[in-house]
Coordinates of C-alpha atoms in Angstrom, one line a residue:
X169 CA -8.1 2.8 5.3
X170 CA -10.3 0.0 4.0
X171 CA -10.0 -1.6 0.6
X172 CA -13.5 -2.9 -0.2
X173 CA -14.0 -5.5 -3.0
X174 CA -17.5 -7.0 -3.4
X175 CA -18.4 -9.4 -6.1
X176 CA -21.6 -11.4 -6.7
X177 CA -21.3 -15.2 -6.1
X178 CA -23.8 -17.9 -5.4
X179 CA -23.2 -20.2 -2.5
X180 CA -25.1 -21.5 0.5
X181 CA -24.1 -21.0 4.1
X182 CA -24.2 -24.2 6.1
X183 CA -27.0 -24.3 8.7
X184 CA -28.7 -21.1 7.3
X185 CA -32.3 -21.0 6.3
X186 CA -31.6 -18.3 3.6
X187 CA -30.7 -19.6 0.2
X188 CA -28.8 -18.0 -2.6
X189 CA -30.1 -18.2 -6.2
X190 CA -29.1 -21.4 -8.0
X191 CA -26.2 -21.4 -10.5
X192 CA -28.6 -22.0 -13.3
X193 CA -30.6 -18.8 -12.7
X194 CA -28.5 -16.2 -11.0
X195 CA -31.1 -13.5 -10.5
X196 CA -29.4 -10.4 -9.2
X197 CA -31.1 -8.9 -6.2
X198 CA -31.5 -5.1 -6.0
X199 CA -30.3 -5.0 -2.4
X200 CA -27.0 -6.8 -3.1
X201 CA -23.8 -5.2 -4.3
X202 CA -23.7 -7.0 -7.7
X203 CA -20.8 -5.6 -9.6
X204 CA -17.1 -5.8 -8.6
X205 CA -15.5 -2.5 -7.6
X206 CA -12.8 -1.2 -5.4
X207 CA -12.9 2.0 -3.3
X208 CA -10.3 3.3 -0.8
X209 CA -11.3 5.5 2.0
X210 CA -8.9 8.2 3.3
X211 CA -6.5 6.9 6.1
X212 CA -7.6 7.5 9.6
X213 CA -6.6 11.0 10.8
X214 CA -6.6 12.6 7.3
X215 CA -9.0 15.5 7.2
X216 CA -10.6 17.2 4.1
X217 CA -9.5 20.8 3.9
X218 CA -12.0 23.2 2.4
X219 CA -11.0 26.4 0.7
X220 CA -12.2 29.5 2.7
X221 CA -15.1 31.6 1.5
X222 CA -14.3 34.8 -0.3
X223 CA -15.2 38.2 0.9
X224 CA -18.4 38.6 -1.1
X225 CA -19.8 35.2 0.1
X226 CA -19.0 36.2 3.7
X227 CA -21.0 39.4 3.1
X228 CA -24.0 37.5 1.7
X229 CA -24.1 35.2 4.7
X230 CA -23.7 38.1 7.1
X231 CA -26.6 39.9 5.5
X232 CA -29.0 37.1 4.5
X233 CA -27.9 34.1 6.5
X234 CA -26.3 30.8 5.3
X235 CA -29.4 29.9 3.2
X236 CA -29.6 32.8 0.8
X237 CA -31.7 32.7 -2.4
X238 CA -30.7 33.7 -5.9
X239 CA -32.8 36.8 -5.4
X240 CA -30.8 37.6 -2.3
X241 CA -27.6 37.2 -4.3
X242 CA -28.8 39.8 -6.8
X243 CA -29.7 42.2 -4.1
X244 CA -26.4 41.5 -2.3
X245 CA -24.4 42.1 -5.4
X246 CA -26.0 45.5 -5.8
X247 CA -25.3 46.4 -2.2
X248 CA -21.7 45.1 -2.5
X249 CA -21.0 47.3 -5.4
X250 CA -22.3 50.4 -3.5
X251 CA -20.0 49.7 -0.6
X252 CA -16.7 51.6 -0.3
X253 CA -13.3 50.0 0.4
X254 CA -13.5 50.7 4.1
X255 CA -16.8 48.9 4.4
X256 CA -15.5 45.9 2.5
X257 CA -12.2 45.7 4.4
X258 CA -13.5 43.7 7.3
X259 CA -14.7 40.9 5.0
X260 CA -11.5 41.0 3.0
X261 CA -9.3 40.8 6.2
X262 CA -11.3 37.8 7.4
X263 CA -10.8 36.1 4.1
X264 CA -7.0 36.9 4.0
X265 CA -6.5 35.5 7.5
X266 CA -8.4 32.3 6.7
X267 CA -6.5 31.9 3.4
X268 CA -3.2 32.2 5.2
X269 CA -4.2 29.5 7.6
X270 CA -5.5 27.4 4.7
X271 CA -2.1 27.6 2.8
X272 CA -0.3 26.6 6.0
X273 CA -2.5 23.6 6.6
X274 CA -2.4 22.5 2.9
X275 CA 1.3 21.8 3.3
X276 CA 0.6 19.2 6.1
X277 CA 0.0 15.6 5.2
X278 CA -2.9 15.3 7.6
X279 CA -5.0 17.5 5.3
X280 CA -6.5 16.7 1.9
X281 CA -7.1 19.8 -0.2
X282 CA -9.9 20.1 -2.8
X283 CA -8.7 19.5 -6.4
X284 CA -8.1 22.5 -8.5
X285 CA -10.5 23.0 -11.5
X286 CA -8.8 22.7 -15.0
X287 CA -7.5 25.6 -16.9
X288 CA -10.2 27.2 -19.1
X289 CA -10.0 26.8 -22.9
X290 CA -9.0 30.4 -23.7
X291 CA -6.3 30.5 -20.9
X292 CA -4.8 27.3 -22.3
X293 CA -4.4 29.2 -25.6
X294 CA -2.8 32.1 -23.8
X295 CA -0.4 29.8 -22.0
X296 CA 1.0 28.6 -25.4
X297 CA 1.4 32.2 -26.7
X298 CA 4.3 34.6 -26.3
X299 CA 2.6 37.7 -27.7
X300 CA 0.9 40.4 -25.6
X301 CA -2.6 39.8 -24.4
X302 CA -4.3 42.1 -26.9
X303 CA -2.7 40.4 -29.9
X304 CA -3.6 37.0 -28.5
X305 CA -7.2 38.0 -28.1
X306 CA -7.4 39.1 -31.8
X307 CA -5.7 35.9 -32.9
X308 CA -8.1 33.8 -30.8
X309 CA -11.1 35.6 -32.3
X310 CA -9.8 34.9 -35.8
X311 CA -9.3 31.2 -35.2
X312 CA -11.7 28.7 -36.7
X313 CA -13.6 26.1 -34.6
X314 CA -11.3 23.4 -36.0
X315 CA -8.2 25.3 -34.8
X316 CA -9.8 25.8 -31.3
X317 CA -10.8 22.1 -31.0
X318 CA -7.5 20.8 -29.6
X319 CA -7.8 23.2 -26.7
X320 CA -11.5 22.2 -26.2
X321 CA -10.6 18.5 -26.2
X322 CA -7.8 19.0 -23.7
X323 CA -10.1 21.0 -21.4
X324 CA -12.9 18.4 -21.6
X325 CA -10.5 15.5 -20.8
X326 CA -9.1 17.4 -17.8
X327 CA -12.7 18.3 -16.7
X328 CA -13.7 14.6 -16.5
X329 CA -10.7 13.9 -14.3
X330 CA -11.4 16.9 -12.2
X331 CA -15.0 15.9 -11.6
X332 CA -13.9 12.5 -10.4
X333 CA -11.3 13.9 -8.1
X334 CA -13.8 16.4 -6.7
X335 CA -16.3 13.6 -6.0
X336 CA -13.6 11.5 -4.3
X337 CA -12.6 14.5 -2.2
X338 CA -16.3 15.2 -1.3
X339 CA -17.0 11.6 -0.3
X340 CA -13.7 11.1 1.7
X341 CA -12.1 8.7 -0.8
X342 CA -8.5 8.4 -1.8
X343 CA -7.4 10.0 -5.0
X344 CA -7.8 7.5 -8.0
X345 CA -10.4 5.3 -6.3
X346 CA -13.1 5.9 -8.9
X347 CA -10.7 5.0 -11.7
X348 CA -11.1 1.3 -10.7
X349 CA -14.8 1.3 -11.3
X350 CA -15.4 0.0 -14.8
X351 CA -18.0 -2.8 -14.6
X352 CA -21.4 -1.1 -14.7
X353 CA -24.5 -3.3 -14.5
X354 CA -22.7 -6.2 -16.2
X355 CA -21.6 -4.0 -19.1
X356 CA -17.9 -3.1 -19.6
X357 CA -17.8 0.7 -19.5
X358 CA -14.5 2.5 -19.3
X359 CA -16.1 5.9 -18.9
X360 CA -19.0 5.6 -16.4
X361 CA -21.0 8.8 -15.8
X362 CA -20.9 10.8 -12.7
X363 CA -24.4 9.6 -11.8
X364 CA -23.2 6.0 -12.0
X365 CA -20.1 6.7 -9.9
X366 CA -22.3 8.5 -7.3
X367 CA -24.6 5.5 -7.2
X368 CA -21.8 3.1 -6.5
X369 CA -20.3 5.4 -3.9
X370 CA -23.6 5.5 -2.0
X371 CA -23.9 1.7 -2.1
X372 CA -20.3 1.3 -1.0
X373 CA -20.7 3.8 1.9
X374 CA -24.0 2.2 3.0
X375 CA -22.3 -1.2 3.4
X376 CA -19.1 0.4 4.8
X377 CA -20.9 2.3 7.5
X378 CA -23.4 -0.5 8.3
X379 CA -23.3 -1.9 11.9
X380 CA -22.9 -5.4 10.4
X381 CA -19.3 -4.6 9.6
X382 CA -18.6 -5.0 13.3
X383 CA -19.3 -8.7 12.8
X384 CA -16.2 -9.1 10.6
X385 CA -13.8 -9.8 13.4
X386 CA -16.3 -12.1 15.2
X387 CA -16.9 -14.4 12.2
X388 CA -14.5 -17.3 12.6
X389 CA -12.3 -18.3 9.7
X390 CA -12.3 -21.8 8.2
X391 CA -11.2 -24.5 10.6
X392 CA -7.6 -25.7 10.0
X393 CA -7.3 -29.4 9.0
X394 CA -5.9 -31.9 11.5
X395 CA -2.6 -32.0 9.7
X396 CA -2.3 -28.2 9.7
X397 CA -3.0 -28.1 13.4
X398 CA -0.3 -30.8 14.0
X399 CA 2.3 -28.9 12.0
X400 CA 1.4 -25.6 13.8
X401 CA 1.6 -27.3 17.2
X402 CA 5.0 -28.8 16.4
X403 CA 6.4 -25.8 14.6
X404 CA 8.3 -27.9 12.0
X405 CA 8.6 -27.6 8.2
X406 CA 5.9 -29.1 6.1
X407 CA 8.1 -31.8 4.5
X408 CA 9.2 -33.1 7.9
X409 CA 5.6 -32.8 9.3
X410 CA 4.3 -35.0 6.4
X411 CA 6.7 -37.8 7.4
X412 CA 5.9 -37.7 11.0
X413 CA 2.1 -37.5 10.3
X414 CA 2.2 -40.6 8.2
X415 CA 4.0 -42.5 11.0
X416 CA 1.4 -41.5 13.6
X417 CA -1.4 -43.9 14.6
X418 CA -5.1 -43.0 14.6
X419 CA -5.1 -42.6 18.4
X420 CA -2.3 -40.0 18.1
X421 CA -4.1 -38.1 15.4
X422 CA -7.4 -38.2 17.2
X423 CA -6.9 -35.0 19.3
X424 CA -6.2 -32.9 16.2
X425 CA -9.2 -34.4 14.4
X426 CA -11.4 -33.4 17.4
X427 CA -10.1 -29.9 17.3
X428 CA -10.9 -29.7 13.6
X429 CA -14.5 -30.9 14.2
X430 CA -15.0 -28.4 17.0
X431 CA -13.7 -25.6 14.8
X432 CA -16.1 -26.6 12.0
X433 CA -19.1 -26.7 14.4
X434 CA -18.2 -23.3 15.8
X435 CA -18.0 -21.8 12.3
X436 CA -21.3 -23.4 11.3
X437 CA -23.1 -21.9 14.3
X438 CA -21.7 -18.5 13.7
X439 CA -22.6 -18.5 10.0
X440 CA -26.1 -19.7 10.8
X441 CA -26.9 -16.5 12.7
X442 CA -25.5 -14.2 10.0
X443 CA -27.7 -13.1 7.1
X444 CA -26.2 -14.4 3.9
X445 CA -26.2 -11.0 2.2
X446 CA -24.3 -9.2 5.0
X447 CA -22.0 -12.2 5.3
X448 CA -21.1 -12.0 1.6
X449 CA -20.1 -8.3 2.0
X450 CA -18.1 -9.1 5.2
X451 CA -16.3 -12.0 3.5
X452 CA -15.3 -9.7 0.7
X453 CA -13.9 -7.2 3.1
X454 CA -12.0 -9.9 4.9
X455 CA -10.5 -11.1 1.6
X456 CA -9.5 -7.6 0.8
X457 CA -7.8 -7.3 4.2
X458 CA -5.5 -10.2 3.4
X459 CA -2.0 -9.1 2.4
X460 CA -1.3 -9.0 -1.3
X461 CA 1.6 -11.0 -2.7
X462 CA 4.8 -9.1 -3.0
X463 CA 5.6 -7.8 -6.5
X464 CA 8.5 -9.4 -8.3
X465 CA 11.8 -7.6 -8.7
X466 CA 12.6 -6.5 -12.3
X467 CA 14.8 -8.7 -14.4
X468 CA 18.5 -7.8 -14.2
X469 CA 20.5 -6.5 -17.1
X470 CA 22.0 -10.0 -17.9
X471 CA 18.6 -11.8 -17.9
X472 CA 17.2 -9.1 -20.2
X473 CA 20.0 -9.9 -22.6
X474 CA 19.5 -13.6 -22.1
X475 CA 15.8 -13.4 -23.2
X476 CA 16.8 -11.7 -26.5
X477 CA 19.7 -14.0 -27.0
X478 CA 17.5 -17.1 -26.5
X479 CA 15.0 -15.8 -29.1
X480 CA 17.7 -15.3 -31.7
X481 CA 19.2 -18.8 -31.3
X482 CA 17.8 -21.7 -33.4
X483 CA 19.7 -24.6 -31.9
X484 CA 17.6 -27.3 -30.3
X485 CA 18.4 -30.3 -28.1
X486 CA 21.1 -28.6 -26.2
X487 CA 22.0 -30.3 -22.8
X488 CA 20.6 -28.7 -19.7
X489 CA 22.6 -25.7 -18.6
X490 CA 24.4 -25.4 -22.0
X491 CA 22.3 -22.4 -23.1
X492 CA 23.2 -20.5 -19.9
X493 CA 26.9 -21.2 -20.5
X494 CA 26.7 -19.9 -24.1
X495 CA 24.7 -16.9 -23.0
X496 CA 27.2 -16.1 -20.3
X497 CA 30.1 -16.2 -22.8
X498 CA 28.2 -14.0 -25.2
X499 CA 27.5 -11.5 -22.4
X500 CA 31.1 -11.3 -21.3
X501 CA 32.1 -10.5 -24.9
X502 CA 29.9 -7.5 -25.1
X503 CA 31.4 -4.0 -24.9
X504 CA 30.2 -1.4 -22.4
X505 CA 28.2 0.4 -25.2
X506 CA 26.5 -2.9 -26.1
X507 CA 25.5 -3.6 -22.5
X508 CA 24.3 0.0 -21.9
X509 CA 20.7 -0.6 -23.2
X510 CA 20.2 -3.5 -20.9
X511 CA 21.7 -1.7 -17.9
X512 CA 19.6 1.4 -18.5
X513 CA 16.4 -0.7 -18.9
X514 CA 17.1 -2.4 -15.6
X515 CA 17.8 0.8 -13.8
X516 CA 14.6 2.3 -15.0
X517 CA 12.5 -0.7 -14.1
X518 CA 14.1 -0.9 -10.6
X519 CA 13.4 2.8 -10.0
X520 CA 9.7 2.2 -10.9
X521 CA 9.6 -0.8 -8.7
X522 CA 11.0 1.1 -5.7
X523 CA 8.6 3.9 -6.2
X524 CA 5.6 1.5 -6.3
X525 CA 6.8 -0.1 -3.1
X526 CA 7.0 3.2 -1.4
X527 CA 3.6 4.3 -2.5
X528 CA 2.1 0.9 -1.4
X529 CA 3.8 1.3 2.0
X530 CA 2.4 4.8 2.4
X531 CA -1.1 3.8 1.6
X532 CA -1.0 0.9 4.0

């Protein structure tokens, strides 16, 4: 899985003959990934599982080949209706066998199934009714457009989500990847069109599959400073390393300074041979590979109470530590019923935190 985050920036690579646009006139180049976006590819080993073709589609391909025309579909439909059950049975048996295997594989984690289309408008209405179907149909026909509108709005909202999920499945992306794309051509757009999303997927995959991505592990990182090299070599804490570093003479520091200069020269030579546009994309991938800072644990029930208690107090100039003492006394005087809201809020926040940690671990 690769998390790709590319953003436009103007900088110059040392020793390179190519130059980026100046900061005063940042002209966006058409061949550069200009807007920031994030896409996640499916983890390695996960396969897209396609639903098997139905019996009629199998008959069409058997009769007219895989590339049949609309005219062939009309002719095939007429022939299909004229066939008896025995003639259709072979196609139906093949579909049933493939469907059984499809359902078995769909339960496995290594397969990613195609998203299900949203429920149609009329069937949403039927789902909410308890009357027989004939009465529901008459009631639906008597409804005005305003009364049908809530069902239409719900269907259209689900249809937008379905089309995004279908595009993610088709392009081999993780579910929800397209929801992060909001910055379109410098304009804030929370509802980009499918054409825009397809355009950004194509640009992402072109960079993701380019041979230049093989350079990412060969491009050296920034050279460590002499002090950092000294601390790493000694394996001591930073505060102790500072004291020892200040006590060292210039001759004792010289080996670490030479290693720093060699690292800078090695990086300069490597960057001089890398085109700056490809390097920008590779640097973005490298930044995305860096581990994210761990999320903070939720506040405990006592500290949630302390926040509200501190807002309600008007005293000023209390000695350091005195507010905590007073808040602790107030907390101990609370009954179980008065503490319950804080305890419940902490339990809910902790459950959400643990769930997010598990989802993050599963994606990585």
